[in-house]
Steps between C-alpha positions, in 0.01 A plus 500: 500500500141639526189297416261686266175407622240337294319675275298228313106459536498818669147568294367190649596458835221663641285234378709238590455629870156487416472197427801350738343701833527207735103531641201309449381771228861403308406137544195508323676729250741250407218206521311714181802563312599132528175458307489751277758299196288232577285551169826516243558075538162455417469732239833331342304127517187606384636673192700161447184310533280734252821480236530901529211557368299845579137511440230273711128464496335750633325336748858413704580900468166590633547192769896613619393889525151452670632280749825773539302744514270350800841420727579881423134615658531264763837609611401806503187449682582248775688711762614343888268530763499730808648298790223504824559743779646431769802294496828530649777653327723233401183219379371794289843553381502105431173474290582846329793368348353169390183650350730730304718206424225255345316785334822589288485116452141489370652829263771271326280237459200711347755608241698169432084346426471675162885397337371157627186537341659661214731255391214220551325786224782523280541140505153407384495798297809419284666797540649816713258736524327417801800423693592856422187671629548279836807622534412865447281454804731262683809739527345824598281316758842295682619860514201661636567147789820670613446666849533882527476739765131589395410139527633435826341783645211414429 
């Protein structure tokens, strides 16, 4: 008898070699996408804590998407630095991979600060709403974290 090959997740198995490449760049992809269901616990206790309910003063709104909105700029803005000239292959290689390694570090934690901040908000605030505009910051920035080929290039 002849085994029919698989034919399941054929649609996604180029991103799962994406994501499983075994490399430093699939490292640090796995390291962000670890993080990135990170904000769904605390968006289940703080909507336990505020008894479900929605609306919030609007100083905790203003306070959650301000500060989101600041970790987005500076995300964007802070970029790694040159390395100097002159060194040898492999210690160039060495610090290379370690700036690139704690800048996509400082990334996830620029964009876990505002669901932090936001559920402190929402918590003060009595209500959702400014755990929702963190989190509408939050997500796109722990995706904009995740190493590509334009980012290591640079």
């Amino acid at each position: 008898m002849v085994e029919r090959p698989r034919k399941r997740f054929r649609i996604l198995r180029p991103v799962i070699d994406f994501v499983l490449q075994p490399t430093q760049e699939g490292e640090l992809r796995r390291r962000v996408l670890f993080w990135l269901p990170a904000p769904v616990p605390v968006l289940g206790l703080v909507y336990l804590l505020v008894g479900g309910a929605m609306s919030a003063a609007g100083w905790t709104i203003l306070l959650a998407a301000s500060v989101g909105v600041g970790t987005l700029l500076l995300a964007v803005i802070v970029q790694p630095t040159p390395l100097p000239e002159g060194l040898a292959p492999p210690v160039s290689a060495r610090r290379s991979l370690h700036r690139f390694r704690q800048f996509t570090q400082l990334r996830v934690a620029l964009a876990l600060v505002p669901v932090v901040i936001g559920a402190a908000a929402a918590i003060a605030g009595g209500g959702m709403y400014p755990l929702f505009a963190a989190l509408a910051l939050a997500w796109p920035q722990l995706l904009l974290a995740m190493p590509t080929f334009f980012t290591i290039t640079r």
